[in-house]
Structure formats: C-alpha cells, structure tokens
Coordinates of C-alpha atoms in Angstrom, one line a residue:
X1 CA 101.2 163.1 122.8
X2 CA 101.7 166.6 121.3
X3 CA 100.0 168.2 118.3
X4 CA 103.7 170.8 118.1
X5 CA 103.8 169.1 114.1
X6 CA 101.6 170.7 111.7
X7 CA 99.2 168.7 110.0
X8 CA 99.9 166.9 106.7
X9 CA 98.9 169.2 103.8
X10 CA 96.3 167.2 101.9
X11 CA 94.0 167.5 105.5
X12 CA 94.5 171.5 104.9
X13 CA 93.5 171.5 101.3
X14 CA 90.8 168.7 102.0
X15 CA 89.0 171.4 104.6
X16 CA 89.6 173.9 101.6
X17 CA 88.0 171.9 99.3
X18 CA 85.1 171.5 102.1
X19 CA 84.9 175.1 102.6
X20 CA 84.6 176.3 98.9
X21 CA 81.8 173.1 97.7
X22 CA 80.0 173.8 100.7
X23 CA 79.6 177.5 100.1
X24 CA 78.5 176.4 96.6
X25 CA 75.9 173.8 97.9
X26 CA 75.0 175.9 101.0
X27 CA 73.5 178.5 98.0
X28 CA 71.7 176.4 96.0
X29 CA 70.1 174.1 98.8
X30 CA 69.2 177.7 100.4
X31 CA 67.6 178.9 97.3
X32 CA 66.1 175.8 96.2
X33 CA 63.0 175.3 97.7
X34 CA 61.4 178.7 96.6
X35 CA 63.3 177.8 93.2
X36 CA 61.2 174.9 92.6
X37 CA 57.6 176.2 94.1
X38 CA 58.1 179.5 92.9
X39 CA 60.1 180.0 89.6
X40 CA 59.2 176.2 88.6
X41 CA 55.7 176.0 90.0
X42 CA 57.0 172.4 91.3
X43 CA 54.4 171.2 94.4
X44 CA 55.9 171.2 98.1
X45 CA 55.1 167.5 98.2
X46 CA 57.3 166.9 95.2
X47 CA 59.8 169.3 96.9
X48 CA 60.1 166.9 99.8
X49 CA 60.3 164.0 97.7
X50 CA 63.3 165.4 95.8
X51 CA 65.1 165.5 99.2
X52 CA 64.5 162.1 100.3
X53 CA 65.5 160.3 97.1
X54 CA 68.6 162.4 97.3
X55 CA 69.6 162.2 100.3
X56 CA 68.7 158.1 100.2
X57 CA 71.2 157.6 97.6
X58 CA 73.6 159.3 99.1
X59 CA 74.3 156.9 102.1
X60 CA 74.4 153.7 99.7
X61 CA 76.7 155.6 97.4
X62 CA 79.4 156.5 100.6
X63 CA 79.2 152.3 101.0
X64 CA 80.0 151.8 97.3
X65 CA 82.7 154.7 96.9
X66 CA 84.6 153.2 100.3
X67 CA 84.8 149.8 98.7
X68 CA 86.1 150.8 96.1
X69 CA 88.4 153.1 97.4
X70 CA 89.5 150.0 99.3
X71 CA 89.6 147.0 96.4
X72 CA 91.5 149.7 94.2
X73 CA 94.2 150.8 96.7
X74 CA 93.5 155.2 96.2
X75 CA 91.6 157.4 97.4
X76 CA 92.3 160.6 95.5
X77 CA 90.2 159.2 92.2
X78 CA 86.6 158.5 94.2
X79 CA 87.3 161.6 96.1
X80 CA 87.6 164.0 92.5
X81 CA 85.1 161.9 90.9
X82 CA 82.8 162.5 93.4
X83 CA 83.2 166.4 94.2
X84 CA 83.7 166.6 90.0
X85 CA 80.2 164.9 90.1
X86 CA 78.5 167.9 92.3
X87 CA 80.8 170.5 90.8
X88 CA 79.0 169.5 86.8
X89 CA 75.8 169.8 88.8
X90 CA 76.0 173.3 89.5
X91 CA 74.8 174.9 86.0
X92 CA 72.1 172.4 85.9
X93 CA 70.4 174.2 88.4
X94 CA 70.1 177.6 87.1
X95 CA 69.4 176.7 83.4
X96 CA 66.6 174.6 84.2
X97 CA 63.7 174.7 82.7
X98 CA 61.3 172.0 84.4
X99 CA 61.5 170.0 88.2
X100 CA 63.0 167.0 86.0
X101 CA 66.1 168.9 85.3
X102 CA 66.2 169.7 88.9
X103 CA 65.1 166.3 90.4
X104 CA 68.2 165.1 88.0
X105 CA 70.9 167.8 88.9
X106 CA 70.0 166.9 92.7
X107 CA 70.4 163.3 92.5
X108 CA 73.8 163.5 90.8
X109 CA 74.7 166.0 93.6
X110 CA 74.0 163.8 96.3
X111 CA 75.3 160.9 94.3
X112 CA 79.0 162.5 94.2
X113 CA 78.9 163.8 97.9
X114 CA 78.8 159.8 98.9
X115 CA 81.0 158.7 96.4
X116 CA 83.8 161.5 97.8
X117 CA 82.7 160.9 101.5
X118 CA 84.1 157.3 102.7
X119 CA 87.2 157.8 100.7
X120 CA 88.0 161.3 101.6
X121 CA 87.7 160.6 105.4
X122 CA 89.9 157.4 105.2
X123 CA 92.6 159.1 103.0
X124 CA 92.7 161.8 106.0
X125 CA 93.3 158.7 108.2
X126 CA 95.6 157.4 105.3
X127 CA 97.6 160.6 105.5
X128 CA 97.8 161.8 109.1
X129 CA 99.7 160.3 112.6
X130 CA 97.4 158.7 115.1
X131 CA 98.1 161.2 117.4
X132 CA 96.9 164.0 115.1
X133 CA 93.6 163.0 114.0
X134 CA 91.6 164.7 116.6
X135 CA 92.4 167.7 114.9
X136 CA 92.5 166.5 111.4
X137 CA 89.1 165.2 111.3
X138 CA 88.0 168.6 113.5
X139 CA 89.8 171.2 110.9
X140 CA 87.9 169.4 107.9
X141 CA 84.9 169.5 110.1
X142 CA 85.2 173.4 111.1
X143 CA 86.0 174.6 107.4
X144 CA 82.8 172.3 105.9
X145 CA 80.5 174.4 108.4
X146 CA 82.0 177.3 107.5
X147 CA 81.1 177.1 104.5
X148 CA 77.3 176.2 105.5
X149 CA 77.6 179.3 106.8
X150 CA 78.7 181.4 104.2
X151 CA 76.8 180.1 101.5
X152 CA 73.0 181.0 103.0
X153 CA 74.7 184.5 104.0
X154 CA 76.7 184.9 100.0
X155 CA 72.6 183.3 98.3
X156 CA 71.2 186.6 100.8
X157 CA 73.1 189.1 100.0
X158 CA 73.6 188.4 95.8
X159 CA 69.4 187.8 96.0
X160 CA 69.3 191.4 97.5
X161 CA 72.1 192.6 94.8
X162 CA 70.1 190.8 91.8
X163 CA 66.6 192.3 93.3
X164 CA 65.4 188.5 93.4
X165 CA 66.7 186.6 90.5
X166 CA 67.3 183.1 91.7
X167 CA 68.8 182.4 88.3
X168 CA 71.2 184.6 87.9
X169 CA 72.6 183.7 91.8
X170 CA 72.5 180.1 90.8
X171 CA 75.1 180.6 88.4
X172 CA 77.7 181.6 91.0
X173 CA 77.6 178.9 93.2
X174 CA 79.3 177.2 89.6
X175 CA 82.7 179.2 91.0
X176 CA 83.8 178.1 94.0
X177 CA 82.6 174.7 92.9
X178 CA 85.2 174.8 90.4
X179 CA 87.7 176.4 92.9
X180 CA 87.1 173.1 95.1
X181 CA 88.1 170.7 91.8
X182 CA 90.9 173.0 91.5
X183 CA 91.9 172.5 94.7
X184 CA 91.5 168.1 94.5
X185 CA 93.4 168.0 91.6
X186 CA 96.2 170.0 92.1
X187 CA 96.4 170.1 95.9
X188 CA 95.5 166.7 97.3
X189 CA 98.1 164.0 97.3
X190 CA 98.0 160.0 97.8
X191 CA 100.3 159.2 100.9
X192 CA 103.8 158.7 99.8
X193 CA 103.6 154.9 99.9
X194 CA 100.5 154.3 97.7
X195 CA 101.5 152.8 94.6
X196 CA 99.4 152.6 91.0
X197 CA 96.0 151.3 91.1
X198 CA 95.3 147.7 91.4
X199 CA 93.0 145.1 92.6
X200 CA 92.9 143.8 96.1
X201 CA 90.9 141.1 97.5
X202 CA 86.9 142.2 97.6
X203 CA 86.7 144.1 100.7
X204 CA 82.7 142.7 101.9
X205 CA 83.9 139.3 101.6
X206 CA 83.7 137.5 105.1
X207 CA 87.6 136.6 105.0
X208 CA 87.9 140.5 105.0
X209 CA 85.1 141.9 107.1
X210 CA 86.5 139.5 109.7
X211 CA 89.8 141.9 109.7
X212 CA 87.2 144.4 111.6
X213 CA 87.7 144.3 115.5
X214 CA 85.0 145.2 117.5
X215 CA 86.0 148.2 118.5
X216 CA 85.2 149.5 115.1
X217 CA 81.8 147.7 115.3
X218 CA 81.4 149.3 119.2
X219 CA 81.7 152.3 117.7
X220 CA 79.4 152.2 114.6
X221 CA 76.9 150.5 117.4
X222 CA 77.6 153.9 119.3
X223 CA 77.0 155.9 116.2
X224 CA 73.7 154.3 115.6
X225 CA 72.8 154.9 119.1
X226 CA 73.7 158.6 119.1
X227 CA 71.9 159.4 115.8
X228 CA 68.8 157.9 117.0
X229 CA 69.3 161.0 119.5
X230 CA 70.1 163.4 117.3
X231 CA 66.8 164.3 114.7
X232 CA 67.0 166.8 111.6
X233 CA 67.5 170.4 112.8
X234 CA 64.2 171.3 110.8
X235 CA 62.6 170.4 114.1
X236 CA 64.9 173.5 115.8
X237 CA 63.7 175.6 113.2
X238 CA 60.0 174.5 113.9
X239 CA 60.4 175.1 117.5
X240 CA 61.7 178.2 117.1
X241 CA 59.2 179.8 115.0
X242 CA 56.3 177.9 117.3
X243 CA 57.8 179.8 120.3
X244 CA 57.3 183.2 118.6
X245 CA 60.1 184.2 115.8
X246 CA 59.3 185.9 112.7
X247 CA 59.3 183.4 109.5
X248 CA 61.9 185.6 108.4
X249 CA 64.4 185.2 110.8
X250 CA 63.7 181.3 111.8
X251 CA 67.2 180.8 109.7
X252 CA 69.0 182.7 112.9
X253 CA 68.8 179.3 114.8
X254 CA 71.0 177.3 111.8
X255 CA 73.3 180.6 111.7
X256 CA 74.0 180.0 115.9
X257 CA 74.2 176.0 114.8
X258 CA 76.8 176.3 111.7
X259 CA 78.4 179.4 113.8
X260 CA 79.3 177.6 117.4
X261 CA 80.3 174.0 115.4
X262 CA 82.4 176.1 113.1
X263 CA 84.3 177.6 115.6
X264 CA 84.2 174.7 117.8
X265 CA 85.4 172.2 115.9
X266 CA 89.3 172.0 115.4
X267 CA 90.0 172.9 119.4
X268 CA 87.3 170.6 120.3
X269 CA 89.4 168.0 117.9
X270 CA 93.0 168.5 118.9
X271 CA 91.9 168.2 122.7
X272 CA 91.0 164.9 121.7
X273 CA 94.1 163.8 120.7
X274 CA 95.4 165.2 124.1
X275 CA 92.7 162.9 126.3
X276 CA 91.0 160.1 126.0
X277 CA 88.3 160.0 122.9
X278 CA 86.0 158.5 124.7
X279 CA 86.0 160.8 127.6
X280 CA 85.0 163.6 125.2
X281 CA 82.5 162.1 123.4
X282 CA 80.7 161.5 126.9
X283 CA 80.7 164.6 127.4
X284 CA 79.5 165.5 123.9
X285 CA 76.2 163.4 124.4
X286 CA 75.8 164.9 128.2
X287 CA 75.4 168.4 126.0
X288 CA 73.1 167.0 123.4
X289 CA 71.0 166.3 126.7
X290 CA 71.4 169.6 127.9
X291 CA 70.0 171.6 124.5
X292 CA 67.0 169.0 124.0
X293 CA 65.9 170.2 127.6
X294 CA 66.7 173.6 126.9
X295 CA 64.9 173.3 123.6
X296 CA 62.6 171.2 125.4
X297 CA 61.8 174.0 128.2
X298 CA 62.2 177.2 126.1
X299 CA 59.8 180.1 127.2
X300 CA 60.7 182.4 124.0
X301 CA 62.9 181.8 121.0
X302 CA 65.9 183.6 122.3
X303 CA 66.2 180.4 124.8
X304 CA 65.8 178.5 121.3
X305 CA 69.0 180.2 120.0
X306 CA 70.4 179.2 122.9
X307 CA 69.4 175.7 123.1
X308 CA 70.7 175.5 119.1
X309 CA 74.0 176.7 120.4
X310 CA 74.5 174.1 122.8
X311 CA 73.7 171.8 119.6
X312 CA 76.1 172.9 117.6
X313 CA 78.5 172.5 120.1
X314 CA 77.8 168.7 120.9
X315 CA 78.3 168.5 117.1
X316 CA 81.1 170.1 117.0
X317 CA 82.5 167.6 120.1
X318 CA 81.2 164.7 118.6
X319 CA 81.5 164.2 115.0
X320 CA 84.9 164.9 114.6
X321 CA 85.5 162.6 117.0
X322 CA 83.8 159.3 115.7
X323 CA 85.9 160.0 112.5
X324 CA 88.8 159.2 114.4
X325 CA 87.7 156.5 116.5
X326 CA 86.5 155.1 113.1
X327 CA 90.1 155.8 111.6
X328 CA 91.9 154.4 115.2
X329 CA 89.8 151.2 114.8
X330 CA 89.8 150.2 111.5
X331 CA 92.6 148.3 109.4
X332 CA 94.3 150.5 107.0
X333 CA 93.0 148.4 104.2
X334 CA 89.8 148.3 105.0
X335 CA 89.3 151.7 106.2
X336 CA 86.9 152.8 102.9
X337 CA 84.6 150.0 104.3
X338 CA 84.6 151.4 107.7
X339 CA 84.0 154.6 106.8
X340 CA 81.2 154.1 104.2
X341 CA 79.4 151.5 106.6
X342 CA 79.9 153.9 109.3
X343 CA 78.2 156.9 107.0
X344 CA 75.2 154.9 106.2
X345 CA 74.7 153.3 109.5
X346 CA 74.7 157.2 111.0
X347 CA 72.4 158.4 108.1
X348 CA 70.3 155.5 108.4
X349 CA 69.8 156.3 112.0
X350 CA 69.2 159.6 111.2
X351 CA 66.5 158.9 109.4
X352 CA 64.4 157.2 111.8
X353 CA 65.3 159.4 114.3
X354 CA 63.6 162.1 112.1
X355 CA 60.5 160.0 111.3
X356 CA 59.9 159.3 115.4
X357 CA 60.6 163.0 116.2
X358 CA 57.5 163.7 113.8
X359 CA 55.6 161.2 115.1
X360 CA 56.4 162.7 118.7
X361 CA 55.5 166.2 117.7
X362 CA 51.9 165.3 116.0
X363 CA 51.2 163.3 118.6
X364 CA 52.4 164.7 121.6
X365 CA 53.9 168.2 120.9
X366 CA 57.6 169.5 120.9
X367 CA 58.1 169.1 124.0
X368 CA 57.8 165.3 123.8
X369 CA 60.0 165.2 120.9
X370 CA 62.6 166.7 122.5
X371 CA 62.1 165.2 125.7
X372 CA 62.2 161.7 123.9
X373 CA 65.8 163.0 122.6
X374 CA 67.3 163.5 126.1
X375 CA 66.4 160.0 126.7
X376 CA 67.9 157.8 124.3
X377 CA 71.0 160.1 124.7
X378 CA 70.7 159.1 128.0
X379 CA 70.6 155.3 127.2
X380 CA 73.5 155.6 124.5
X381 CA 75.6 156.8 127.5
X382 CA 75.4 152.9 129.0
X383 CA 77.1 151.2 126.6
X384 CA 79.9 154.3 126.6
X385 CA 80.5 153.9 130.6
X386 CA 80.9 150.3 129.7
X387 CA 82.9 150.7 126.9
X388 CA 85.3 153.5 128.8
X389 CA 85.5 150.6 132.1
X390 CA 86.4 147.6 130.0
X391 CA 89.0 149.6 127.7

C-alpha cells in the first residue's frame, strides 16, 4: 500500500472547515464560563448544567444525523445543516442579554455539531480509498485540534486588545464560523456516484442492522472499553493546579494536549494505513497507560505537562484510527449508522468514565483516579490481543 496519491479534496476542505469552526468554538467555549458568572451573574451550578444538557444532546443527535444521512443517500446536506446550525449560533452569544439566551445558543451549538458529525466522518469514508484513510481521518483530526488551539490563544490575545470586553470578542468568533459554511458549501462535494436524494430502506430496521459484521461491533465494543479509560481532561487540569501551578497558567496543560495531538495526528494516521490498524492502536492504549502513571506519579506540575503530552499523543494515535476501522468495517450504506452509533457509544462511555474518575478523586485522591485509568486500559488490551490473534 502506498499513500504517493494525494488525498481526495473534500477530506482537505473538510479539515478546513474543522480548523476555522473550531477556532470559532474554541473562543467562545474559552470565554464562556466567566461570560455567564461574570457579565450574566449566571450561578456555577447552572454553568455546569448548561454543559451537560449540551453535550447530552449532542451524542443522540450524531445517531439521528447518521441515519438520515443513510435513509436519504448524501451526506453533504446533514453535514451544512449542522455546521450552518453552530455558525447562526455565534451572534447569539454576544448579544445576550440573560443565561436563557445562552442556555438556547448552546444547545443549538451542540445540536448541529452531532447532526454534522456521523455524516461528515462517513462521507470521508464515502470519498476516500481504503488504503488512504489512515491519513484522511488523521488530517481532519490534526486541523480540528488545531483549531482548539488557536481559538483559546486568538479569545487571549483580542481580550488583552479589548482590555476585557467579552462582548465585543464574541462577536468574532461569528467570522471564521462563516468562513467554515463558506468552505461546505462551495468546497465540499458528494462522491461522483451519489445521485439526487431519495429514500432507502430505514437503516435501524433489523433486516439492516443485520448488514453490520462484527467487526464493526468489535470495534465500537473496543471504543466503549477505551473511553471508559479515557476521563475528561478537566481532571489534568485539576491535577495540575493540585501539584502546584498558578490558576493562571493551569490552561498550559490543554495547550501541550491540543499541541502534541495536532501535530501528531496526520503522521500518526498515514502510518496506519502502512501497518496493521490494530497494531497501532495497541500501542496507542499502552501510552494512555504510560501518562495516567505519569500523571499518576507527578512530583511537580512540569511532570504534569509531561504526562498531558503523552495524552495527547495516544489521542492523536488513537482516534483517528477508530474512524477508520469504523469506515473499513461498516457497509457503505450503512456507514451514517456506524458512525453515529459509534459517536454515542464513545461519548456515552465518556461519560461514565468522568462520573467514576470523580468518585475516585473524592474518595480516594488523584492518584487513585488515575491509577484506576491505567487499569481498565489495561483490560481493554485483552480483547485487542484477541482480536489481533483471531484476525
């Protein structure tokens, strides 16, 4: 297998449209918080409910956009609909007046980024050559953190410019929003065999869901295994700032996260399309292992940076990945399913993971929460060996 070819042009402007939305969500989520307790008076409690009803109706929306994508035949409508949806958002934020306006520009942010999800990962599948999506899924991957990246650093430095005004910075997260619907509409295309819009059979009927190998369900069972491993990185920041770094600079350990996965990704992805996936993605978990013991273990938060290094990079080895063992295993027609059942499976996971991780830090401290991780990223290495031996 070679990767000599470049890759198809809607997975370049797909990693552009990435890049520019999540420079304008990486501003407002940054700002946010102190937007709502500060300029709105809006309780933290209410804060953190905001979040959770957000980010709760995101996952069942990624199910819903990737049948549809599915029972409709295109991708490119759910996947503009969806990043349209976030992009209208935008003003919301800084003309609001009270935490309902806020509470309703969030939802319908979170409600477009899982409406565009499924779709946009299975027309990347849709769109590019087995033997390329490695690399597809880890260019889309690298230019989205990129932009996590950039938008903290761009909310800084216009706050320093504006001498404070959250407003008046909210409003220009509203352009390269708009840059990224640009970029859909203009720069995204259907492969060259879909046809116009029509119904197919349901795709969650059983007669359809049977058309899933196992493989696919092996690997959202992986998913689910490897999520329960990987908490929020809120507890990095926590341990970071409990191990002696100033308030002010606890963001420094999501700058060396976004920084090392950005970077990280797209090599990380095209040598997976040069070995075997599965390989890899061992290898990904065996580093997860390694930063919860370093994070575990840290003396000082310079060893935190560290530790949220190595996290970034099993991220950046991983996640790309289980896109495209998603996109080898699942039927072409049903691969909006697959991706929106994988989404919510992981974010489910995700969730729990969090909730335990808490439980593990009130009750036992961080090291036990971190300790706890290396262990059930040590159990979701079984079924991998297994999976690797029996092909």
């Amino acid at each position: 297998m070679t990767n000599a070819a470049p890759l198809p042009r809607t997975v370049v402007a797909l990693g552009l449209v990435s890049l520019f939305m999540d420079v304008a969500s990486g501003m407002t989520h940054a700002l946010m918080p102190v937007f709502m307790t500060v300029v709105l008076g809006a309780p933290v409690a209410l804060v953190g409910l905001v979040e959770g009803v957000a980010q709760a109706t995101a996952a069942l929306a990624r199910l819903f956009a990737g049948v549809v994508s599915d029972w409709i035949g295109r991708r490119k409508p759910l996947v503009l609909l969806g990043y349209g949806m976030s992009a209208a958002t935008m003003p919301l934020f800084p003309t609001a007046q009270g935490i309902g306006a806020v509470m309703l520009a969030r939802f319908l942010d979170r409600v477009g980024k899982g409406i565009r999800s499924a779709p946009r990962d299975a027309l990347i599948a849709d769109v590019t050559p087995a033997a390329q999506r490695g690399a597809a899924y880890g260019l889309r991957q690298a230019m989205d953190m990129t932009g996590a990246f950039l938008g903290p650093l761009a909310a800084i430095g216009l706050m320093l410019l504006f001498a404070g005004d959250s407003r008046a910075v909210l409003w220009f997260a509203v352009i390269p929003a708009a840059i990224a619907v640009a970029l859909i509409a203009f720069g995204v295309k259907e492969p060259a065999d879909a046809g116009p819009m029509q119904r197919r059979p349901f795709p969650l009927r059983r007669a359809e869901l049977k058309k899933l190998p196992a493989a696919y369900w092996q690997v959202v069972g992986l998913v689910a295994l490897f999520s329960l491993a990987r908490f929020s990185e809120a507890f990095l920041l926590l341990r970071a700032a409990g191990a002696g770094l100033a308030p002010a600079w606890v963001p420094l350990v999501l700058v060396a996260l976004t920084f090392v996965n950005a970077v990280a990704a797209y090599p990380l992805g095209k040598l997976g399309d040069r070995m075997d996936r599965r390989r890899l993605l061992g290898w990904g978990v065996a580093l997860l292992v390694a930063a919860d013991l370093v994070l575990a273990f840290a003396p000082s938060w310079p060893v935190v940076l560290a530790g949220a290094a190595l996290w970034g990079l099993h991220m950046a080895m991983t996640q790309g990945l289980l896109s495209a063992l998603i996109a080898d295993a699942a039927p072409a027609e049903l691969r909006g399913v697959a991706f929106g059942a994988f989404n919510l499976v992981q974010a489910g996971a995700l969730l729990l993971a969090s909730s335990l991780a808490g439980l593990l830090w009130s009750g036992f401290g961080p090291q036990a929460t971190f300790l706890g991780g290396a262990g059930i990223a040590l159990l979701a290495m079984i079924p991998l060996r297994r999976a690797m031996r029996t092909g």
